[in-house]
Coordinates of C-alpha atoms and ligand atoms in Angstrom, one line a residue:
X846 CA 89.1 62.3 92.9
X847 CA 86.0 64.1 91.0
X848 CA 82.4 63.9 92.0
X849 CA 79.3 63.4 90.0
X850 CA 76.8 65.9 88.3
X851 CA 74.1 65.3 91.2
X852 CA 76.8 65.3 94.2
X853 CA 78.3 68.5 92.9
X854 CA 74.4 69.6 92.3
X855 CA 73.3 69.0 95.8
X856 CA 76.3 70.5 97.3
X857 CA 75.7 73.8 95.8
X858 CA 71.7 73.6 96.0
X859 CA 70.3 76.1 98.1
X860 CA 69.6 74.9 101.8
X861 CA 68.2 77.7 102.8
X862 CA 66.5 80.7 101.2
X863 CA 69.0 83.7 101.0
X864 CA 66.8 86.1 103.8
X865 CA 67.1 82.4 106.1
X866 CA 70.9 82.6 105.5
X867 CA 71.0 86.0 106.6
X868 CA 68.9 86.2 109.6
X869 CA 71.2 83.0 110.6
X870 CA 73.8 84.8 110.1
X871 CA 72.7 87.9 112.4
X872 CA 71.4 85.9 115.1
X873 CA 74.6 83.5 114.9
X874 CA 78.0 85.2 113.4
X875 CA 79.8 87.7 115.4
X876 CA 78.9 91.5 114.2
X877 CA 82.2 92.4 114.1
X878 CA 82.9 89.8 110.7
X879 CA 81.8 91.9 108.0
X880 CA 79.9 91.5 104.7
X881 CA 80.8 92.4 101.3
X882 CA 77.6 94.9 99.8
X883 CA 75.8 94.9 103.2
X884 CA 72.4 95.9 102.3
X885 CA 72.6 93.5 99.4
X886 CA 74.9 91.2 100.8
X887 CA 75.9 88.1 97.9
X888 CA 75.2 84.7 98.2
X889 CA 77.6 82.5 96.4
X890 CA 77.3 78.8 95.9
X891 CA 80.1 78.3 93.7
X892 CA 83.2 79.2 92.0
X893 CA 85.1 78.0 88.8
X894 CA 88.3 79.7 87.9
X895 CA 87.8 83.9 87.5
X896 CA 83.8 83.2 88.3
X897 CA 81.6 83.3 91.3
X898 CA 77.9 82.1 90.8
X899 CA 75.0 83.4 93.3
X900 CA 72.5 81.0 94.1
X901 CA 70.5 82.4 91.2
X902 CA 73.5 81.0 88.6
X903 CA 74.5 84.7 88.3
X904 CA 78.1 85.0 86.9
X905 CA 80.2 87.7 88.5
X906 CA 83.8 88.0 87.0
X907 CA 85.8 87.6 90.2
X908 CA 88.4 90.6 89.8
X909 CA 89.0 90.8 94.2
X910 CA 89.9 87.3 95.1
X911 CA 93.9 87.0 95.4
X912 CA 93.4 83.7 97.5
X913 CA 91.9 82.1 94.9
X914 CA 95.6 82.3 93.0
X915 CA 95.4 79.9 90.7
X916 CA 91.5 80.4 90.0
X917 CA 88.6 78.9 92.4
X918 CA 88.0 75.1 92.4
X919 CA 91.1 74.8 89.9
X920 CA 90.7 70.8 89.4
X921 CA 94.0 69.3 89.8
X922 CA 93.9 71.4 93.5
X923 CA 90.8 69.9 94.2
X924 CA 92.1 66.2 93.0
X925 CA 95.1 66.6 95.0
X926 CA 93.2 68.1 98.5
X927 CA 90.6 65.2 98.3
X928 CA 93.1 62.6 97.2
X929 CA 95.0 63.2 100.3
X930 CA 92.3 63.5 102.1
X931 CA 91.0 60.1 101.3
X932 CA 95.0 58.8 102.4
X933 CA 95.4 60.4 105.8
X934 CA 96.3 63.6 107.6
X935 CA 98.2 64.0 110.2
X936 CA 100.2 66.6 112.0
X937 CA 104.3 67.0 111.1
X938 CA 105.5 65.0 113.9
X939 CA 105.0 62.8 111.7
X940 CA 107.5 61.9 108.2
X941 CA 105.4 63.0 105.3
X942 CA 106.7 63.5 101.8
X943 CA 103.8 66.1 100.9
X944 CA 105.7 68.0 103.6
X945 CA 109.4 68.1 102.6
X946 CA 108.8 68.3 99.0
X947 CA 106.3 71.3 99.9
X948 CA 109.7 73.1 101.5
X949 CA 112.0 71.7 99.1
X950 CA 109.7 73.7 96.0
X951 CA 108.8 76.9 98.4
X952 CA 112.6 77.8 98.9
X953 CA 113.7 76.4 95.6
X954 CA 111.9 80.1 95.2
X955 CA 113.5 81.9 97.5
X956 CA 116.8 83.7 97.0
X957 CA 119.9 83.9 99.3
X958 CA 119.9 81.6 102.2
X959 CA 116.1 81.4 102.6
X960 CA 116.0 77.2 103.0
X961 CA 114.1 76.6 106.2
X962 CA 110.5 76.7 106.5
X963 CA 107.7 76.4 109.4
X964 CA 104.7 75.8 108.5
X965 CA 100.9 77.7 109.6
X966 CA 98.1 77.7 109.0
X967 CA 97.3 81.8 108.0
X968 CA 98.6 84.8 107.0
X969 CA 98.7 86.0 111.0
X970 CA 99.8 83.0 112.3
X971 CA 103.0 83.4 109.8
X972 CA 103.7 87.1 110.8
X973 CA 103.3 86.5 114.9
X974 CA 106.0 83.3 114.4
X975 CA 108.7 85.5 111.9
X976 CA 108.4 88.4 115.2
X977 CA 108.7 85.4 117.4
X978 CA 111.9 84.7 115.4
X979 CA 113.0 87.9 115.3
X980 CA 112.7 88.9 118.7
X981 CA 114.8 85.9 119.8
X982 CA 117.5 85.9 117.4
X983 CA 118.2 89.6 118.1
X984 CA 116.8 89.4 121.8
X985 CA 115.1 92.4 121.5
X986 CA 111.6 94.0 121.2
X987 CA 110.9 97.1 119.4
X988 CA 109.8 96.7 115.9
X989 CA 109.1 99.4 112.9
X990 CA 105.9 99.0 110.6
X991 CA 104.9 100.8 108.1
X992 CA 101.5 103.6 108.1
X993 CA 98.2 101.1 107.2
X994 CA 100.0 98.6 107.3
X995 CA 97.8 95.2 108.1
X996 CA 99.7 92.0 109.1
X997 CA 96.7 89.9 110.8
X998 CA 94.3 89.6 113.7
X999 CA 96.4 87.7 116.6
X1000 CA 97.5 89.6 119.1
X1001 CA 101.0 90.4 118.4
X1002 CA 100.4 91.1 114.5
X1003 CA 97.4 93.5 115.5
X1004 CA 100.3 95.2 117.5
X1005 CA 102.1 96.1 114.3
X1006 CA 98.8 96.8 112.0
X1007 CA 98.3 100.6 112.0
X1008 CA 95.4 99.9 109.5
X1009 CA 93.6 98.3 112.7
X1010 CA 94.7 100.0 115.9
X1011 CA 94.6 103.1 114.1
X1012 CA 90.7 103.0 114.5
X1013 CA 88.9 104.1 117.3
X1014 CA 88.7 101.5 119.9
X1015 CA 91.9 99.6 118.3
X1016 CA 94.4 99.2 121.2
X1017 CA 96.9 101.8 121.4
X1018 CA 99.7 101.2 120.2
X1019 CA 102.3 99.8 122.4
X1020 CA 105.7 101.8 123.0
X1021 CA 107.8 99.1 121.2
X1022 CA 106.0 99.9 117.8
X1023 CA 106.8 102.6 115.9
X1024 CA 105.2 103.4 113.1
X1025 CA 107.4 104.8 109.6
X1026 CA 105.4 106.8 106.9
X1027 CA 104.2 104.1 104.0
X1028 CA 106.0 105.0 101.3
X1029 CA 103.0 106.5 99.1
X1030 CA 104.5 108.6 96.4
X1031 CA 101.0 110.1 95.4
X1032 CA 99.2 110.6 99.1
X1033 CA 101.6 109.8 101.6
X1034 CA 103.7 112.3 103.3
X1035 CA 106.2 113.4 100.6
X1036 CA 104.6 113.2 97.2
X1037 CA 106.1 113.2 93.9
X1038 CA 104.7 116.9 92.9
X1039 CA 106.2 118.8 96.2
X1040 CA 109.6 116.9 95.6
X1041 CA 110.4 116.6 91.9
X1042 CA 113.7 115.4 91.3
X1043 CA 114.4 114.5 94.9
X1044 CA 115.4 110.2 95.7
X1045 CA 111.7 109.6 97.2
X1046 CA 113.1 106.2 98.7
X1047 CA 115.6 108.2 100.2
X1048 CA 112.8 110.7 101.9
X1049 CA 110.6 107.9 103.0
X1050 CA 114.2 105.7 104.4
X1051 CA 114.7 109.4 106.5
X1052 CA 112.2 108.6 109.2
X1053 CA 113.3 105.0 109.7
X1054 CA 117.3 105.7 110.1
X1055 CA 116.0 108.5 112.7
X1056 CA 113.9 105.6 114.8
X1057 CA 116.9 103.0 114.7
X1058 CA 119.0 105.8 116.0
X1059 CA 116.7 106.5 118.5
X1060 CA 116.7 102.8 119.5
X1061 CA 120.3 102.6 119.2
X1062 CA 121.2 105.5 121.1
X1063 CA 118.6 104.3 123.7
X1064 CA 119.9 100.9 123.5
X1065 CA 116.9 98.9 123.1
X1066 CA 118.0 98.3 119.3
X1067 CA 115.7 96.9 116.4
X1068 CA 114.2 93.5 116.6
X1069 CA 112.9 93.6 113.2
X1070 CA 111.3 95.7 110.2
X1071 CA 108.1 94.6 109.1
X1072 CA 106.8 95.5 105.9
X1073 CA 104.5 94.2 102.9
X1074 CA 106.6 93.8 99.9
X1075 CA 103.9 96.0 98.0
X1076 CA 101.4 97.5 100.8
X1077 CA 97.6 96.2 99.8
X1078 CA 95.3 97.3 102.4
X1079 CA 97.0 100.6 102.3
X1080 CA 95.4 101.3 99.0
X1081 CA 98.0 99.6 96.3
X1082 CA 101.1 101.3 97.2
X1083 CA 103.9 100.9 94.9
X1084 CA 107.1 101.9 96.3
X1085 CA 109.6 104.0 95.0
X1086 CA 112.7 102.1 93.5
X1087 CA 115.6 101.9 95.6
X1088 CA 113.4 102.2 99.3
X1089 CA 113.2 98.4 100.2
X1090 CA 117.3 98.4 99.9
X1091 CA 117.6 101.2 101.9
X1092 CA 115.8 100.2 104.6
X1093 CA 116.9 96.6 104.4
X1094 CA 120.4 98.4 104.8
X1095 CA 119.8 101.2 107.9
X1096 CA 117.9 98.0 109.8
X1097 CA 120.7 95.8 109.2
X1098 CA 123.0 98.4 110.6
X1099 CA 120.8 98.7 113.9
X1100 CA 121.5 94.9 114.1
X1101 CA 117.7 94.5 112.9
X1102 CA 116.2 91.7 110.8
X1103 CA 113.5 92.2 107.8
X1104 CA 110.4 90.5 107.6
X1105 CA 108.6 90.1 104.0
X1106 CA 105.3 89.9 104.1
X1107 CA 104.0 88.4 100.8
X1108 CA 100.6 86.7 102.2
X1109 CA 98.6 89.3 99.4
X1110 CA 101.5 89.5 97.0
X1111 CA 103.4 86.4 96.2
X1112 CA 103.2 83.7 94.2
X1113 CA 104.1 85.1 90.9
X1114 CA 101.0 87.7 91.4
X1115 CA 103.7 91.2 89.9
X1116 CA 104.5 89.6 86.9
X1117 CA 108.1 90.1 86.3
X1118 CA 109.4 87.8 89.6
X1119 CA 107.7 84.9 92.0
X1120 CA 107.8 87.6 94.8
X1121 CA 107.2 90.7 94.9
X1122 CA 110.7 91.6 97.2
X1123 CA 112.3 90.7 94.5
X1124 CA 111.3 94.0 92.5
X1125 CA 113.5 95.8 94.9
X1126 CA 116.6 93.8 94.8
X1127 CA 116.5 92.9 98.0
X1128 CA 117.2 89.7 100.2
X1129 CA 114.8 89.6 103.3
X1130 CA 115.8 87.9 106.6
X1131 CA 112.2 86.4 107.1
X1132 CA 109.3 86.0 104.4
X1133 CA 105.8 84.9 105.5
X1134 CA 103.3 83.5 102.8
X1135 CA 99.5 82.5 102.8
X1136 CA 96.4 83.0 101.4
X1137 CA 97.3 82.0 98.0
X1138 CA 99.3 79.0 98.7
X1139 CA 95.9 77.2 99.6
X1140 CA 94.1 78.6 96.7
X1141 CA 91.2 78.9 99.3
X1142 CA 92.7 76.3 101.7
X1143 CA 94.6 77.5 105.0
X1144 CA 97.9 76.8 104.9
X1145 CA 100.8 79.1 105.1
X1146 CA 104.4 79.3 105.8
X1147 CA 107.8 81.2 107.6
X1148 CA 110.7 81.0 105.5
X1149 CA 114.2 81.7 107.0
X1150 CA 117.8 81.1 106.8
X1151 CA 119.7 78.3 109.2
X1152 CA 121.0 80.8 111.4
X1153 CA 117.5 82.2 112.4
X1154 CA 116.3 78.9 112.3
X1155 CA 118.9 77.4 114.7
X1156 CA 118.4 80.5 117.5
X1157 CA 115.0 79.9 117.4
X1158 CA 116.0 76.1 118.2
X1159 CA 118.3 76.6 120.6
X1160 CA 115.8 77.9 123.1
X1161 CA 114.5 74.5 123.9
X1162 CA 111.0 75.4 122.9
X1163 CA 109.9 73.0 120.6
X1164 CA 107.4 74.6 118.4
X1165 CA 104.1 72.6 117.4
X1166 CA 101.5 73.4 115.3
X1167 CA 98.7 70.7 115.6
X1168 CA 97.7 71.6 111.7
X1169 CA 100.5 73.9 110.1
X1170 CA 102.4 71.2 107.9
X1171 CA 99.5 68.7 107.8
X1172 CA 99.6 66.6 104.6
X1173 CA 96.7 67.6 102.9
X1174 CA 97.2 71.5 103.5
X1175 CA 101.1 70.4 102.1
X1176 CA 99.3 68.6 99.0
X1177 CA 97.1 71.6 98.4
X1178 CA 100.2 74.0 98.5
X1179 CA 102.2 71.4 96.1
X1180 CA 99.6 71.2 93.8
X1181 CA 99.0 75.0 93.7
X1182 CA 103.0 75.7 92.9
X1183 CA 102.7 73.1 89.8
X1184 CA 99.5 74.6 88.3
X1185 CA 101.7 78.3 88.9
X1186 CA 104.4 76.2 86.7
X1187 CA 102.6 74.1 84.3
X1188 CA 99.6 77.0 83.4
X1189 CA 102.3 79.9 82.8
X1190 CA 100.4 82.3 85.4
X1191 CA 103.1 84.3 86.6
X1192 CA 103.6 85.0 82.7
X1193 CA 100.0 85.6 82.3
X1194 CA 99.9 87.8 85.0
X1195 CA 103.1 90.3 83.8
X1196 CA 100.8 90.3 80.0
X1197 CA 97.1 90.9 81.3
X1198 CA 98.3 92.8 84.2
X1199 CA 100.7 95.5 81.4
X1200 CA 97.3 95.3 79.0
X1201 CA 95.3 96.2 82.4
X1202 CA 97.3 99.1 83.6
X1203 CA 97.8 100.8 79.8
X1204 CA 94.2 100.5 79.4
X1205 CA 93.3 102.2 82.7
X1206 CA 96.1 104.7 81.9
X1207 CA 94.6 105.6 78.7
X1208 CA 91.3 106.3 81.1
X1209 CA 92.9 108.4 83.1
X1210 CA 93.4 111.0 80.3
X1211 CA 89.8 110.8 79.4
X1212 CA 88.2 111.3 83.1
X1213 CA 89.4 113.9 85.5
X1214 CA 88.2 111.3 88.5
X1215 CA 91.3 109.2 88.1
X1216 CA 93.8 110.7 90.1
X1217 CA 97.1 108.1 89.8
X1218 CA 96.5 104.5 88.3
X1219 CA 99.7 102.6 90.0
X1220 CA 100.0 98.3 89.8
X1221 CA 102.5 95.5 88.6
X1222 CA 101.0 92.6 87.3
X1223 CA 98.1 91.1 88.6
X1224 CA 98.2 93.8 91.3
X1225 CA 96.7 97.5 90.3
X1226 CA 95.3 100.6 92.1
X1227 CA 93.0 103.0 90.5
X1228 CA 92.7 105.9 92.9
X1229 CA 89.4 108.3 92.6
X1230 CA 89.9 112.0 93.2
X1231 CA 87.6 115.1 93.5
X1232 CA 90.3 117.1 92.2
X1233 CA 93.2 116.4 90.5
X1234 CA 95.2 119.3 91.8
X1235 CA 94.1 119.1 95.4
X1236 CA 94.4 115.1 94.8
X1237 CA 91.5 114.9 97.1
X1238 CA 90.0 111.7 97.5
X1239 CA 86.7 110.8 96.0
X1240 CA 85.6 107.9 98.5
X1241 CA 81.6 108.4 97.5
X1242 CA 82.4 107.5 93.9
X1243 CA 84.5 104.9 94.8
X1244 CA 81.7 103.4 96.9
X1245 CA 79.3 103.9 94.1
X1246 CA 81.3 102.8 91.4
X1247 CA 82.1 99.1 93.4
X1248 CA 78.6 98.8 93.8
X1249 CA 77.2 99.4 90.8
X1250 CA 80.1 97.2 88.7
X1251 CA 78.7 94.8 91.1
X1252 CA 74.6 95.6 90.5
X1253 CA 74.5 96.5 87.0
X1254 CA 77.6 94.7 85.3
X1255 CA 78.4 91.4 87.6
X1256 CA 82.1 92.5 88.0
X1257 CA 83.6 92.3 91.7
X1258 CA 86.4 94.7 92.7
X1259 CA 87.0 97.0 95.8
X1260 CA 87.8 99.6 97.6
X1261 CA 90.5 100.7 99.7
X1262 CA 93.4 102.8 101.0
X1263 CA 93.5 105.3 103.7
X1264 CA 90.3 107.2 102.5
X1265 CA 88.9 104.2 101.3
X1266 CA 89.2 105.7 97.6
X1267 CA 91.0 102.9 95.9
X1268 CA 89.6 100.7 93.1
X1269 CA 91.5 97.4 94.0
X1270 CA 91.8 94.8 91.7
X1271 CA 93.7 91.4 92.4
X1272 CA 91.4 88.4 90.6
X1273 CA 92.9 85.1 90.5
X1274 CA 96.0 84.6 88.3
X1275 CA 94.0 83.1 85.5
X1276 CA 92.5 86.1 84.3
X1277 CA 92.7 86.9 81.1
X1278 CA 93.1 89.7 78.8
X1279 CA 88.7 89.2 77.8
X1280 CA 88.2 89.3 81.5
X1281 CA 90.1 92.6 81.6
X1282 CA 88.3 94.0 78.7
X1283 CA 85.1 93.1 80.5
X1284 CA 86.4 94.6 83.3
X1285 CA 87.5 97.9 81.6
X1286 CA 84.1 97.9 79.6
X1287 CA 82.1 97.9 82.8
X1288 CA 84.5 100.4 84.5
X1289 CA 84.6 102.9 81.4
X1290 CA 80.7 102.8 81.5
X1291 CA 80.9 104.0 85.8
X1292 CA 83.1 106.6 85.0
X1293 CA 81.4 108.2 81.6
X1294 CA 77.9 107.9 84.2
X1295 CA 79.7 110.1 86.7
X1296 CA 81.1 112.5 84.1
X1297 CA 77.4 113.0 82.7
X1298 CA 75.3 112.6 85.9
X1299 CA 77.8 114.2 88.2
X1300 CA 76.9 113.9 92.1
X1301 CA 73.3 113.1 90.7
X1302 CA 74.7 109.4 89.5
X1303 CA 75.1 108.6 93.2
X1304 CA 71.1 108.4 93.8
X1305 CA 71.3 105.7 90.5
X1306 CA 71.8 101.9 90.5
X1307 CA 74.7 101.0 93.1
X1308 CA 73.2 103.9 95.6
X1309 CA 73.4 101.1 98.0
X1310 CA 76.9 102.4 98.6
X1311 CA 75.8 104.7 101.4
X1312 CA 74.9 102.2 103.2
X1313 CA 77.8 100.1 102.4
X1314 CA 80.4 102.6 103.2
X1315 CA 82.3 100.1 105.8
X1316 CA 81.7 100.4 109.2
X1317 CA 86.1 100.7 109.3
X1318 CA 85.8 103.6 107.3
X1319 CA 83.4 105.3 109.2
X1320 CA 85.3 104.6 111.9
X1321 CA 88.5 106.3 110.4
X1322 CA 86.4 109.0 109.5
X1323 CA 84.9 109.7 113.2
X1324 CA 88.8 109.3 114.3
X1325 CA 90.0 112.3 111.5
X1326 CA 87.0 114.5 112.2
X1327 CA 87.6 113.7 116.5
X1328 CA 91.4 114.3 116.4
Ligands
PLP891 C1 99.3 91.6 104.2 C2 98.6 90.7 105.0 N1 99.3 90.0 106.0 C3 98.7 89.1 106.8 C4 97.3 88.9 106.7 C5 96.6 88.0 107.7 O1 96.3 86.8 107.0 P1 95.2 85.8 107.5 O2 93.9 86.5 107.3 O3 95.4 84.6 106.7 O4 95.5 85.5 108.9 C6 96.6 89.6 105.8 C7 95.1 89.4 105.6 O5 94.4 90.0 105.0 C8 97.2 90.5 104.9 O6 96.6 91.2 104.0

């Protein structure tokens, strides 16, 4: 299905004038949903592989958008969305091949005895359904996260999300959460420099054998262990070799499943495997997927084994999801894992993302502000310090750097991470090694402005950032400086 010149045109033409938008957007969107650059929010009209356009035709090189996985608009997603569109869609109660052949593919992925799927329709949705599994097939309750971790915004996920009730006014967290240190090597509670030698996974495994003895000894036991494969909102944590395996192994013991959650990092995204579990060695009991499945479309999915499948089954409770499993979110999610396939992106991503990390390696020797530079594949951290001894976190600079790649150079990363102090980059998988130089140019020009203006280069272009510290951060801020 394509469209013509003036039906592509009029869809992207301006409606309304960009101060219209916004004052709609005031007056009619919850405050709570939060722009990008708030006090020069972007307006963007359309989107073409690593590219965003503003209604102006600005180009900005799209170096933040992870759901965009195989790039935005890619057209044979498009053709294969509106094709079955145009056919019919329906919900899975239903026979549908898009739907079968969508599960068939997904687990073909998978390793072990990961064959069964349910579909959803977002990263949340996936995580509430694998505790739902859990908690039945183990009949228990408690489960462990990890420290900032974020697994969505429905009830039970925001349960397990330290990253959200950690703020003030989050919910407190209920007793059958308990919360294990993220295994950060450089910031979290045991760092590489105060234990040199020592097995770090070991250290950061210590706290979760203690809780599922705890459990045990109490005996509640473990329902599950719920973990990103590769934590993202918790600044681009890395961990150490060896940790997924030993947690995998003291939650097993406590009769405990493991959840996966590779809704940020899957899809071929590190490189070297399709999922990022897979750098560990490990088999999980549950993965959830998303965002990138859809390439912008909601659809995700719960992959499990038989066993887990069958308890969950066996209850009697049918489960239903009027659009999880439709045919055209199932097309979408087809057509996304044969452009992964056909286009090489996993590949693409291990080569650009190696170039990526050396480069901003090599920058770390040259400016004193990069504190640890950490990634695999598609997936890097760039962490911004006052001091590299102290390792304190530089979250001004970080604010001002995102907003003036933005401003000045029309590149779009991130911040994030506890302290907020994280460059983030994720761009769609078809980014290439020019984009990365563009990137690295634009980047290189930041840092050498903060070397040479020093605290003076915050009051230049991109002093926005003030104002656009998030109103999150702030919040963790209030809750440091309160408690
Ligand atoms: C790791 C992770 N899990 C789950 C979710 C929730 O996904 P969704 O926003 O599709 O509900 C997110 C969203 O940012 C996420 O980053």
């Amino acid at each position: 299905m394509s469209f013509t010149r003036e039906q592509l045109e009029s869809a992207m033409s301006e409606k309304l004038s960009k101060s219209d938008t916004i004052k709609l957007r005031n007056k009619h969107i919850g405050q709570a949903c939060q722009l990008f650059y708030r006090s020069d929010p972007l307006k963007i009209v359309r989107g073409q592989g690593q590219y965003m356009f503003d209604e102006m035709g600005t180009r900005y090189l799209d170096c933040i958008n992870n759901v965009a996985h195989v790039g935005h608009c890619h057209p044979k997603v498009v053709r294969a969305g509106s094709l079955q569109m145009a056919t019919i869609s329906t919900n899975n109660r239903f026979l549908h091949d898009e739907l079968v052949q969508c599960a068939k593919t997904l687990t073909s992925k998978m390793p072990g005895d990961l064959s069964v799927c349910f579909f959803v329709n977002s990263g949340s949705e996936a995580n509430d359904l694998a505790l739902r599994l859990a908690r039945n097939y183990t009949k228990r309750r408690d489960v462990i996260t990890l420290d900032h971790a974020y697994h969505g915004h429905l009830t039970a996920v925001m349960e397990v999300s330290p990253y959200k009730f950690n703020q003030p006014g989050g919910e407190p967290k209920p007793d059958y959460v308990h919360v294990a240190p993220c295994p950060d090597v450089y910031r979290g509670k045991y760092v590489d420099k105060e234990h040199p030698g020592e097995d770090m996974a070991e250290l950061y495994c210590a706290p979760i054998v203690e809780v599922c003895k705890k459990l045990q000894a109490q005996g509640k036991g473990v329902a599950a262990f719920i973990a990103e494969s590769l934590q993202s909102c918790g600044g681009q944590i890395i961990p150490p070799a060896g940790y997924f395996r030993a947690v995998y192994d003291a939650v097993h013991a406590a009769g405990g499943l493991t959840i996966a959650d590779e809704v940020q990092v899957g899809f071929g995204r590190v490189g070297t495997h399709y999922w990022a579990f897979e750098t560990q060695d490990v088999v999980p009991d549950i993965v959830t997927v998303a965002k990138p499945m859809g390439n912008g479309h909601p659809v995700g999915a719960v992959v499990t084994t038989p066993e887990i499948a069958h308890a969950f089954y066996a209850t009697g409770v049918a489960y239903f999801n009027t659009y999880g499993g439709n045919p055209v979110s199932c097309a979408i999610a087809n057509a996304v894992m044969r452009v992964i396939e056909e286009e090489g992106l996993q590949e693409n991503a291990r080569s650009v993302g190696d170039y990526l990390l050396k480069k901003c390696l090599e920058f770390s020797k040259e400016f004193d502000i990069i504190g640890d530079v950490r990634g695999v594949g598609l997936f890097v951290g760039i962490e911004l310090v006052k001091n590299r001894e102290t390792r304190e976190p530089d979250t001004k600079s970080a604010h001002w750097v995102v907003n003036r790649m933005k401003s000045l150079h029309k590149v779009l990363v991130s911040s994030d991470g506890p302290n907020d102090n994280v460059i983030k980059l994720k761009p769609p998988m078809c980014f290439n090694q020019e984009n990365a130089d563009q990137f690295l140019q634009a980047f290189r020009e930041c840092l050498a402005m903060l070397v040479k203006e020093g605290n003076d280069a915050h009051f230049m272009v991109g002093a926005d950032a003030e104002q656009n510290t998030s109103t999150m951060f702030e919040n963790r801020q209030r809750l440091i400086k309160s408690s």
